[in-house]
Short mmCIF file of C-alpha atoms and ligand atoms in Angstrom, two decimals:
data_model
loop_
_atom_site.label_atom_id
_atom_site.label_comp_id
_atom_site.label_asym_id
_atom_site.label_seq_id
_atom_site.Cartn_x
_atom_site.Cartn_y
_atom_site.Cartn_z
CA MET A 1 303.39 70.65 -1.46
CA LYS A 2 300.54 72.71 -2.36
CA ARG A 3 301.54 76.12 -1.45
CA SER A 4 299.15 79.26 -0.94
CA ALA A 5 299.53 82.81 0.50
CA ASP A 6 297.95 81.90 3.83
CA ASN A 7 300.00 78.60 4.37
CA SER A 8 303.42 79.27 4.02
CA LYS A 9 304.04 79.79 7.74
CA TRP A 10 302.24 76.63 8.66
CA PRO A 11 304.23 73.88 10.11
CA THR A 12 304.72 70.76 7.71
CA VAL A 13 303.56 67.57 8.97
CA VAL A 14 305.08 64.53 7.14
CA VAL A 15 303.15 61.46 7.20
CA VAL A 16 305.36 58.14 6.55
CA GLY A 17 302.57 55.55 5.44
CA GLY A 18 299.19 55.46 4.06
CA GLY A 19 297.63 52.73 5.98
CA PHE A 20 295.02 52.85 8.51
CA ALA A 21 296.67 55.23 10.71
CA GLY A 22 298.39 57.18 8.11
CA LEU A 23 295.03 57.98 6.03
CA GLU A 24 293.15 58.87 9.12
CA LEU A 25 295.62 61.23 9.95
CA VAL A 26 295.60 62.90 6.78
CA LYS A 27 291.67 63.00 6.67
CA GLY A 28 291.78 64.27 9.91
CA LEU A 29 294.50 66.93 9.17
CA GLU A 30 292.38 68.61 6.35
CA ASN A 31 291.56 72.01 6.81
CA THR A 32 294.11 72.25 9.82
CA PRO A 33 296.68 74.60 10.37
CA TYR A 34 299.23 72.46 9.08
CA ASN A 35 301.17 71.65 5.38
CA VAL A 36 300.41 67.85 5.52
CA LEU A 37 302.94 65.57 3.02
CA LEU A 38 301.53 62.31 2.57
CA LEU A 39 304.57 59.55 1.51
CA ASP A 40 303.69 55.79 0.60
CA LYS A 41 305.87 53.63 -1.25
CA GLN A 42 302.74 52.25 -2.64
CA ASN A 43 300.35 54.35 -4.75
CA HIS A 44 297.35 53.34 -2.94
CA HIS A 45 296.05 52.35 0.18
CA CYS A 46 294.98 48.11 0.84
CA PHE A 47 292.14 46.82 3.15
CA GLN A 48 294.09 44.42 4.48
CA PRO A 49 291.67 42.59 6.24
CA LEU A 50 290.34 41.42 3.03
CA LEU A 51 293.75 40.51 1.40
CA TYR A 52 292.54 36.91 1.90
CA GLN A 53 289.56 36.99 -0.30
CA VAL A 54 291.69 38.18 -3.34
CA ALA A 55 294.19 35.56 -2.60
CA THR A 56 291.46 33.05 -3.11
CA ALA A 57 289.48 34.49 -5.83
CA SER A 58 286.50 36.10 -3.96
CA LEU A 59 287.54 39.62 -4.64
CA ALA A 60 289.32 41.67 -7.44
CA SER A 61 292.47 43.35 -5.80
CA ASP A 62 290.88 47.01 -7.10
CA SER A 63 287.89 46.64 -4.86
CA ILE A 64 290.14 46.31 -1.70
CA ALA A 65 292.44 49.14 -2.61
CA HIS A 66 292.00 53.04 -3.17
CA PRO A 67 294.45 55.55 -4.72
CA PHE A 68 295.81 58.05 -2.48
CA ARG A 69 295.74 60.72 -5.24
CA ARG A 70 291.76 60.30 -5.16
CA THR A 71 291.56 60.90 -1.17
CA VAL A 72 294.18 63.51 -1.50
CA ALA A 73 293.45 65.60 -4.63
CA PRO A 74 290.59 67.74 -2.82
CA MET A 75 292.42 68.89 0.08
CA ALA A 76 294.07 71.94 0.12
CA ASN A 77 296.54 71.54 2.72
CA VAL A 78 297.61 67.95 2.11
CA SER A 79 299.95 66.59 -0.68
CA PHE A 80 301.27 63.06 -1.98
CA ARG A 81 304.08 61.56 -3.23
CA MET A 82 304.80 58.19 -4.07
CA ALA A 83 308.14 57.85 -2.39
CA GLU A 84 310.02 55.10 -0.26
CA VAL A 85 311.41 56.66 2.99
CA GLU A 86 315.00 54.95 3.53
CA CYS A 87 315.97 56.80 6.65
CA VAL A 88 315.60 59.81 9.04
CA ASP A 89 317.98 62.16 10.40
CA PRO A 90 316.01 63.56 13.40
CA GLU A 91 319.08 66.43 14.07
CA LYS A 92 318.32 67.64 10.39
CA LYS A 93 314.79 66.96 10.78
CA GLU A 94 314.72 65.21 6.92
CA LEU A 95 314.19 62.08 5.70
CA ARG A 96 316.13 60.80 2.75
CA THR A 97 313.54 58.85 0.32
CA SER A 98 313.58 57.42 -3.43
CA ILE A 99 312.72 61.01 -4.47
CA GLY A 100 315.00 63.00 -2.48
CA ILE A 101 315.48 64.76 0.52
CA VAL A 102 312.60 65.82 2.16
CA GLN A 103 312.35 68.18 5.17
CA TYR A 104 309.37 68.05 8.46
CA ASP A 105 308.79 70.06 11.52
CA LEU A 106 307.10 67.37 12.63
CA LEU A 107 307.19 63.61 11.63
CA VAL A 108 304.55 61.06 11.80
CA LEU A 109 305.41 57.37 11.06
CA ALA A 110 303.03 54.75 10.28
CA THR A 111 304.72 52.16 8.42
CA GLY A 112 303.05 49.23 9.55
CA SER A 113 304.05 45.60 9.83
CA THR A 114 305.65 42.95 7.73
CA THR A 115 305.65 39.19 8.04
CA ASN A 116 307.99 37.67 11.17
CA PHE A 117 309.61 34.53 10.04
CA PHE A 118 311.26 34.62 13.64
CA GLY A 119 314.66 34.18 11.95
CA ASN A 120 313.62 31.07 9.99
CA SER A 121 315.30 32.21 6.95
CA ASP A 122 314.43 28.66 5.02
CA MET A 123 311.01 29.30 5.61
CA GLN A 124 311.31 32.73 4.62
CA ARG A 125 312.78 31.75 1.18
CA GLN A 126 309.85 28.76 0.61
CA ALA A 127 306.63 30.25 2.02
CA MET A 128 304.35 32.81 0.97
CA GLN A 129 302.95 35.83 2.44
CA LEU A 130 299.97 37.85 2.77
CA LYS A 131 300.73 41.19 3.49
CA SER A 132 299.85 43.00 0.22
CA ILE A 133 297.88 43.15 -2.59
CA SER A 134 301.02 41.63 -5.23
CA GLN A 135 301.14 38.85 -2.39
CA ALA A 136 297.84 37.90 -2.42
CA LEU A 137 297.66 38.04 -6.34
CA ASP A 138 300.80 35.51 -6.19
CA ILE A 139 299.18 33.14 -4.07
CA ARG A 140 295.66 33.26 -6.01
CA SER A 141 298.04 32.13 -8.84
CA ASP A 142 300.12 29.71 -6.92
CA MET A 143 296.26 27.90 -6.12
CA LEU A 144 295.48 27.72 -9.54
CA GLN A 145 298.61 26.60 -11.11
CA GLU A 146 299.01 23.80 -8.64
CA PHE A 147 295.07 22.90 -9.65
CA GLU A 148 296.77 22.75 -13.51
CA ALA A 149 299.42 20.99 -12.35
CA ALA A 150 297.91 18.23 -10.88
CA LEU A 151 295.20 17.64 -13.12
CA PRO A 152 297.09 15.99 -15.79
CA LEU A 153 299.47 13.99 -13.52
CA TRP A 154 298.50 9.90 -13.76
CA ASN A 155 299.81 9.02 -10.10
CA ASP A 156 297.81 10.14 -6.79
CA ASN A 157 300.85 10.26 -5.29
CA GLU A 158 302.63 13.13 -7.61
CA LYS A 159 299.13 15.16 -7.39
CA ARG A 160 299.39 15.31 -3.41
CA ARG A 161 302.22 17.29 -3.54
CA HIS A 162 300.47 20.24 -5.51
CA LEU A 163 297.07 19.57 -3.61
CA ASN A 164 298.55 20.03 -0.09
CA PHE A 165 297.84 23.37 1.24
CA VAL A 166 299.56 24.28 4.46
CA ILE A 167 299.20 27.47 6.42
CA VAL A 168 301.27 28.15 9.47
CA GLY A 169 299.42 30.07 12.12
CA ALA A 170 295.59 29.93 13.26
CA GLY A 171 295.51 33.39 14.17
CA PRO A 172 292.81 35.21 11.72
CA THR A 173 294.49 35.70 8.67
CA GLY A 174 295.48 32.08 8.85
CA VAL A 175 291.66 30.56 9.74
CA GLU A 176 289.90 32.98 7.31
CA LEU A 177 292.31 31.76 4.53
CA ALA A 178 291.88 28.17 5.53
CA GLY A 179 288.27 28.50 5.41
CA ALA A 180 287.97 30.12 1.74
CA LEU A 181 290.41 27.51 0.56
CA ALA A 182 288.30 24.75 1.72
CA GLU A 183 285.11 26.35 0.25
CA ILE A 184 287.03 25.94 -2.92
CA LYS A 185 287.99 22.52 -2.71
CA LYS A 186 283.94 22.09 -2.19
CA THR A 187 282.70 24.23 -5.09
CA VAL A 188 285.55 25.31 -7.50
CA VAL A 189 287.64 22.14 -7.70
CA LYS A 190 284.55 19.88 -7.50
CA ARG A 191 282.87 21.42 -10.20
CA GLU A 192 285.34 22.72 -12.64
CA TYR A 193 288.50 20.55 -12.24
CA THR A 194 285.80 17.67 -13.19
CA GLU A 195 288.73 15.13 -13.99
CA LEU A 196 290.62 15.90 -10.13
CA ASP A 197 289.37 13.91 -7.28
CA ASN A 198 288.83 16.81 -4.87
CA ALA A 199 289.23 14.64 -1.79
CA LEU A 200 293.33 14.42 -3.05
CA MET A 201 293.34 18.28 -1.89
CA ARG A 202 293.91 18.88 1.72
CA ILE A 203 294.05 22.02 3.59
CA ILE A 204 296.10 22.05 6.76
CA LEU A 205 296.12 24.76 9.43
CA ILE A 206 299.14 24.63 11.73
CA ASP A 207 299.75 26.54 14.97
CA GLY A 208 302.26 25.89 18.16
CA LEU A 209 299.51 27.09 20.43
CA PRO A 210 296.65 24.68 22.07
CA ARG A 211 293.90 26.89 20.12
CA VAL A 212 292.96 28.69 17.27
CA LEU A 213 292.22 32.20 17.22
CA ASN A 214 294.43 32.54 20.55
CA SER A 215 293.47 35.95 21.07
CA PHE A 216 289.37 35.58 21.02
CA THR A 217 287.60 33.74 23.58
CA GLU A 218 287.80 30.29 24.46
CA ARG A 219 284.09 29.59 22.78
CA SER A 220 285.08 31.58 19.72
CA SER A 221 288.18 29.36 19.55
CA LYS A 222 285.94 26.06 19.64
CA ASN A 223 283.33 27.31 17.28
CA ALA A 224 286.29 28.22 14.85
CA GLN A 225 287.83 24.84 14.94
CA ARG A 226 284.56 23.16 14.82
CA TYR A 227 283.40 25.19 11.61
CA LEU A 228 286.81 24.63 10.11
CA GLU A 229 286.68 20.57 10.64
CA GLU A 230 283.12 20.67 8.96
CA LEU A 231 284.28 21.92 6.22
CA GLY A 232 287.04 19.79 6.10
CA VAL A 233 290.18 21.87 6.98
CA GLU A 234 292.95 19.79 9.19
CA VAL A 235 293.78 21.44 12.30
CA TRP A 236 297.35 20.54 13.66
CA LEU A 237 297.89 22.33 16.88
CA LYS A 238 300.43 22.43 19.71
CA THR A 239 303.06 21.75 16.27
CA THR A 240 305.47 24.13 15.11
CA VAL A 241 307.25 23.91 11.67
CA THR A 242 310.89 22.71 12.19
CA GLY A 243 312.14 22.73 8.88
CA SER A 244 311.08 23.39 4.93
CA ASP A 245 312.67 22.70 1.53
CA SER A 246 311.25 22.94 -2.14
CA GLN A 247 309.38 19.42 -1.34
CA GLY A 248 308.10 20.31 1.51
CA ILE A 249 307.81 20.70 5.52
CA THR A 250 309.40 18.89 8.32
CA LEU A 251 307.31 19.44 11.84
CA SER A 252 308.25 19.40 15.56
CA ASP A 253 306.53 15.93 15.85
CA GLY A 254 308.80 14.43 13.70
CA ARG A 255 306.18 14.29 10.56
CA THR A 256 307.15 15.42 7.13
CA LEU A 257 304.19 16.51 4.70
CA GLU A 258 305.22 17.06 0.96
CA THR A 259 304.01 20.74 -0.20
CA ASN A 260 304.64 23.01 -3.01
CA THR A 261 302.30 25.44 -1.09
CA VAL A 262 303.49 27.12 2.51
CA ILE A 263 301.39 30.45 3.28
CA TRP A 264 303.29 31.57 6.63
CA ALA A 265 300.36 33.72 8.64
CA ALA A 266 302.58 33.42 11.84
CA GLY A 267 303.32 36.81 13.44
CA VAL A 268 304.18 40.10 11.87
CA ARG A 269 307.04 42.67 12.98
CA GLY A 270 307.24 46.52 12.56
CA VAL A 271 308.43 47.82 9.66
CA ILE A 272 311.59 50.18 10.94
CA ILE A 273 312.67 53.25 9.27
CA PRO A 274 316.51 53.47 10.17
CA GLY A 275 318.17 56.50 11.98
CA LEU A 276 315.85 55.94 15.58
CA GLU A 277 317.54 53.06 16.91
CA ALA A 278 317.82 55.19 19.80
CA ALA A 279 313.87 54.32 20.49
CA LEU A 280 313.84 51.16 18.77
CA ASN A 281 312.16 48.08 20.81
CA THR A 282 314.21 45.28 19.20
CA ARG A 283 312.46 42.51 21.13
CA ALA A 284 309.14 43.51 19.18
CA ASN A 285 310.73 45.85 16.77
CA ARG A 286 308.48 48.72 17.43
CA PHE A 287 309.39 52.10 17.85
CA GLU A 288 308.95 52.79 21.86
CA VAL A 289 306.35 55.80 21.77
CA ASP A 290 304.75 58.04 25.27
CA GLY A 291 301.05 57.87 26.12
CA MET A 292 300.79 60.79 23.10
CA ASN A 293 302.42 58.43 20.43
CA ALA A 294 305.23 60.70 20.86
CA LEU A 295 308.83 58.77 20.05
CA LYS A 296 310.64 58.54 22.98
CA GLY A 297 313.53 60.90 23.32
CA ASP A 298 312.15 63.28 20.32
CA ALA A 299 308.68 65.43 20.80
CA ASN A 300 308.90 66.22 16.53
CA ILE A 301 308.34 62.21 15.44
CA PHE A 302 305.25 60.51 16.49
CA VAL A 303 304.80 56.87 15.77
CA LEU A 304 301.76 55.18 15.10
CA GLY A 305 300.22 52.03 14.56
CA ASP A 306 301.57 48.60 13.91
CA CYS A 307 305.24 49.82 14.08
CA ALA A 308 304.76 51.71 17.54
CA LEU A 309 305.00 50.01 21.16
CA MET A 310 303.10 51.86 23.68
CA THR A 311 302.96 50.52 27.47
CA SER A 312 301.87 53.43 29.07
CA ASP A 313 297.94 52.28 28.22
CA ALA A 314 297.10 50.64 31.99
CA ALA A 315 295.22 47.46 30.32
CA TYR A 316 297.88 46.55 27.28
CA PRO A 317 301.12 46.92 29.83
CA ASN A 318 303.41 44.96 26.82
CA GLY A 319 301.66 47.20 24.04
CA HIS A 320 298.97 47.05 21.84
CA PRO A 321 297.68 44.24 19.60
CA GLN A 322 298.80 45.24 15.99
CA VAL A 323 294.89 45.32 14.49
CA ALA A 324 293.37 48.05 12.54
CA THR A 325 291.44 49.53 14.97
CA VAL A 326 294.46 50.80 17.42
CA ALA A 327 295.72 52.29 14.17
CA ILE A 328 292.68 54.23 13.38
CA GLN A 329 292.00 55.14 16.64
CA GLN A 330 295.58 56.81 17.65
CA ALA A 331 295.16 58.34 14.56
CA GLN A 332 292.19 59.98 15.47
CA LEU A 333 293.92 61.01 18.72
CA LEU A 334 296.79 62.52 16.92
CA VAL A 335 294.68 64.21 15.07
CA GLY A 336 293.09 66.38 18.29
CA ASN A 337 296.42 66.18 19.77
CA LEU A 338 297.96 68.15 16.57
CA LYS A 339 294.89 70.41 16.54
CA ARG A 340 295.65 71.38 20.52
CA LYS A 341 298.95 71.78 19.89
CA ALA A 342 298.36 74.33 16.73
CA LYS A 343 296.22 76.11 19.97
CA ARG A 344 299.07 75.51 22.35
CA GLU A 345 296.94 73.42 24.51
CA LYS A 346 298.04 70.23 26.59
CA MET A 347 297.63 67.10 24.41
CA THR A 348 295.79 64.10 25.67
CA PRO A 349 297.11 60.71 26.15
CA PHE A 350 295.79 57.64 24.47
CA THR A 351 293.67 54.70 25.95
CA TYR A 352 292.49 51.94 23.36
CA HIS A 353 288.90 50.94 23.35
CA HIS A 354 288.58 47.35 22.15
CA LYS A 355 285.58 47.29 20.16
CA GLY A 356 285.38 43.10 19.62
CA SER A 357 286.97 40.71 17.53
CA MET A 358 285.86 38.65 14.33
CA ALA A 359 286.75 36.31 11.89
CA VAL A 360 284.79 34.57 9.08
CA ILE A 361 285.26 30.83 8.54
CA GLY A 362 283.73 30.08 5.26
CA ARG A 363 280.33 30.78 3.94
CA GLY A 364 277.68 31.60 6.48
CA LYS A 365 279.96 31.19 9.74
CA ALA A 366 282.11 33.34 11.60
CA VAL A 367 282.31 33.99 14.62
CA VAL A 368 282.17 37.53 16.99
CA ASP A 369 283.66 38.72 20.61
CA ILE A 370 282.13 41.99 21.62
CA GLY A 371 281.97 42.74 25.34
CA ALA A 372 280.68 40.07 27.11
CA TYR A 373 278.85 38.51 23.95
CA SER A 374 280.78 35.82 22.01
CA PHE A 375 278.45 34.23 19.65
CA GLY A 376 279.12 32.49 16.28
CA GLY A 377 277.19 31.59 13.10
CA PHE A 378 274.92 33.01 10.22
CA PHE A 379 273.98 36.28 12.29
CA ALA A 380 277.88 36.61 13.11
CA TRP A 381 278.98 36.39 9.51
CA LEU A 382 276.47 39.15 8.09
CA LEU A 383 277.74 41.35 11.36
CA TRP A 384 281.43 40.61 9.68
CA MET A 385 280.02 41.54 6.21
CA PHE A 386 278.65 44.61 7.55
CA VAL A 387 281.32 45.60 9.33
CA HIS A 388 284.28 45.01 6.47
CA VAL A 389 282.10 46.98 3.92
CA MET A 390 281.57 50.24 6.20
CA GLN A 391 285.15 49.92 6.77
CA LEU A 392 286.35 50.11 3.41
CA VAL A 393 287.75 53.35 1.82
CA GLY A 394 285.54 54.45 -0.92
CA PHE A 395 281.89 54.21 -2.15
CA ARG A 396 282.84 52.65 -5.52
CA ASN A 397 284.86 49.87 -3.47
CA ARG A 398 281.81 48.97 -1.10
CA VAL A 399 279.28 48.54 -3.99
CA MET A 400 281.63 46.22 -5.78
CA VAL A 401 282.31 44.65 -2.86
CA LEU A 402 278.81 43.88 -1.87
CA ALA A 403 277.89 43.16 -5.27
CA ARG A 404 280.86 40.43 -5.57
CA TRP A 405 279.47 39.02 -2.06
CA ALA A 406 276.08 38.94 -3.57
CA TRP A 407 277.13 36.60 -6.79
CA LYS A 408 278.94 34.79 -4.87
CA PHE A 409 276.30 33.79 -2.40
CA LEU A 410 273.69 33.38 -4.88
CA SER A 411 275.78 31.10 -7.59
CA TRP A 412 278.16 29.53 -5.23
CA LYS A 413 281.19 30.83 -7.91
CA ASN A 414 284.58 32.47 -7.29
CA THR A 415 284.76 33.95 -10.51
CA ILE A 416 288.42 35.67 -10.40
CA ARG A 417 290.34 32.81 -11.49
CA LEU A 418 293.15 34.67 -13.68
CA ILE A 419 296.53 33.44 -13.32
CA ILE A 420 298.22 36.37 -13.70
CA ARG A 421 302.02 35.21 -13.65
CA PRO A 422 304.34 32.67 -15.57
CA TYR A 423 304.46 29.35 -14.34
CA ILE A 424 307.48 29.27 -12.26
CA ARG A 425 307.64 26.15 -10.47
C1 LIG B 1 296.00 39.41 5.58
C2 LIG B 1 295.80 40.29 6.93
C3 LIG B 1 294.16 40.63 7.90
C4 LIG B 1 294.08 41.57 8.67
N1 LIG B 1 293.33 41.59 9.55
C5 LIG B 1 293.08 42.33 10.39
C6 LIG B 1 291.14 42.42 10.56
O1 LIG B 1 290.67 41.70 10.23
N2 LIG B 1 291.47 43.28 11.51
C7 LIG B 1 291.89 44.64 12.17
O2 LIG B 1 291.40 45.21 12.71
N3 LIG B 1 293.31 44.09 11.67
C8 LIG B 1 293.55 43.47 10.73
N4 LIG B 1 294.95 43.09 10.07
C9 LIG B 1 295.82 43.95 10.60
C10 LIG B 1 295.80 45.64 10.38
O3 LIG B 1 295.51 45.50 8.79
C11 LIG B 1 296.96 46.35 10.80
O4 LIG B 1 296.80 46.43 11.87
C12 LIG B 1 297.04 47.60 10.36
O5 LIG B 1 297.21 47.96 8.57
C13 LIG B 1 297.98 48.33 10.85
O6 LIG B 1 297.94 49.87 10.36
P1 LIG B 1 299.02 50.67 10.19
O7 LIG B 1 298.72 52.12 9.57
O8 LIG B 1 299.61 50.48 11.15
O9 LIG B 1 300.00 50.23 8.59
P2 LIG B 1 299.86 49.69 7.42
O10 LIG B 1 298.05 49.69 7.01
O11 LIG B 1 300.32 48.55 7.05
O12 LIG B 1 299.88 50.57 6.46
C14 LIG B 1 301.69 50.95 6.22
C15 LIG B 1 301.54 51.36 5.02
O13 LIG B 1 303.35 52.48 4.97
C16 LIG B 1 303.69 52.14 3.82
N5 LIG B 1 305.31 52.33 4.20
C17 LIG B 1 305.77 51.11 4.62
N6 LIG B 1 307.34 51.46 4.79
C18 LIG B 1 307.11 52.27 3.89
C19 LIG B 1 308.34 53.54 3.46
N7 LIG B 1 309.80 52.98 4.10
N8 LIG B 1 308.29 54.26 3.08
C20 LIG B 1 306.91 54.53 2.00
N9 LIG B 1 305.89 54.21 3.05
C21 LIG B 1 306.13 52.50 3.44
C22 LIG B 1 302.90 51.15 3.32
O14 LIG B 1 302.99 50.82 2.10
C23 LIG B 1 301.61 50.97 3.52
O15 LIG B 1 300.69 51.30 2.86
C24 LIG B 1 295.14 42.41 9.28
C25 LIG B 1 296.58 42.16 8.61
C26 LIG B 1 296.59 41.52 7.25
C27 LIG B 1 298.49 41.32 6.77
#
């Protein structure tokens, strides 16, 4: 920890997880009377909303990541340790981590969420996920390897298994991924795999619900489905995956589909650190917190973002959606509350201000819901790009992403098409 004569008596705040919530909190606690220690098992913050662009060869992985040390180094009262937290002992106020025991006065858990397979262990073994940069790179390599594997085959039926791309879950991640894959079919496969009939490539988006983007307005859902279908994505709604093996999947209506690639984007569950089970809501796999994000039963522990379940916000009695804006707003409030705590003032409860939802579906098409307004098309796409660029951490990343998008828009090319894993199928 960074120590000086001034700060030796300040309380130590340990923040676990430098995602949207943790990083926002740490930035806000700079120059406050706290010693802050950020712990993360990665050495970088990852901007998850653009992971699908890494998975589909539009963006390089380093343009959506930012090293924690670059953020923390100039901060006099904030330190970073790369460490995985294994469990909490709230009695002793300490954490067991991969680098040893860490003690805290106040603990903030912001460990995010992981893919939820809803107990389907076959699917967990077979499917690919999109929650981290390494998973995004894995999807990218898999996609390119399937193209390479299909190309030399003589038999179209054999090719199909390589070229059927299945995405389960038609929320924003599934929709954006499906749109990007459909663009690849139209551009990359058509122009560069000229010995491969691009019509053989199918992108199938599956969801058990009756519409895509279920959390959006009905108008945006309809627009998104229309855009997807115009791009050639097959949207199979009111359908669930009941089985899977190395050959393909079985669906609730009895159909089977041969495929090598299933990407599971059908749900998330909180990442839980053992030791605080008394406050765990097992249904949601999130820690129950009060209106100030304090863990139920322990005023020295706060939980933020995807792994927190707050039911006191009147508009969200079942908890907030697991999105970046909730994580950021909770962190901003906790910064204010910790400053109030330092001055022995009363803390303020959290109210979520929903600023809107947006999803992009291929080149020049997006859907946006803001307040009473719901619109789609080119302007929505521009707005989506602007908002995402502005939210990226780091000026360099903003410039890199803008330059890459401009190049892609003008050249119609996804250029980052390196296979970076050995062929494993
Ligand atoms: C593909 C994808 C697209 C998305 N698109 C959008 C979008 O368009 N808009 C939107 O609002 N939201 C979107 N989200 C959701 C959004 O990214 C999450 O809601 C947000 O990241 C939650 O922030 P968080 O701080 O709670 O957790 P995270 O940002 O997930 O951060 C958790 C951090 O904790 C660290 N960690 C976890 N466990 C440990 C441990 N044991 N020890 C140490 N460190 C640990 C992780 O390494 C990570 O850095 C998307 C998510 C995904 C996966």
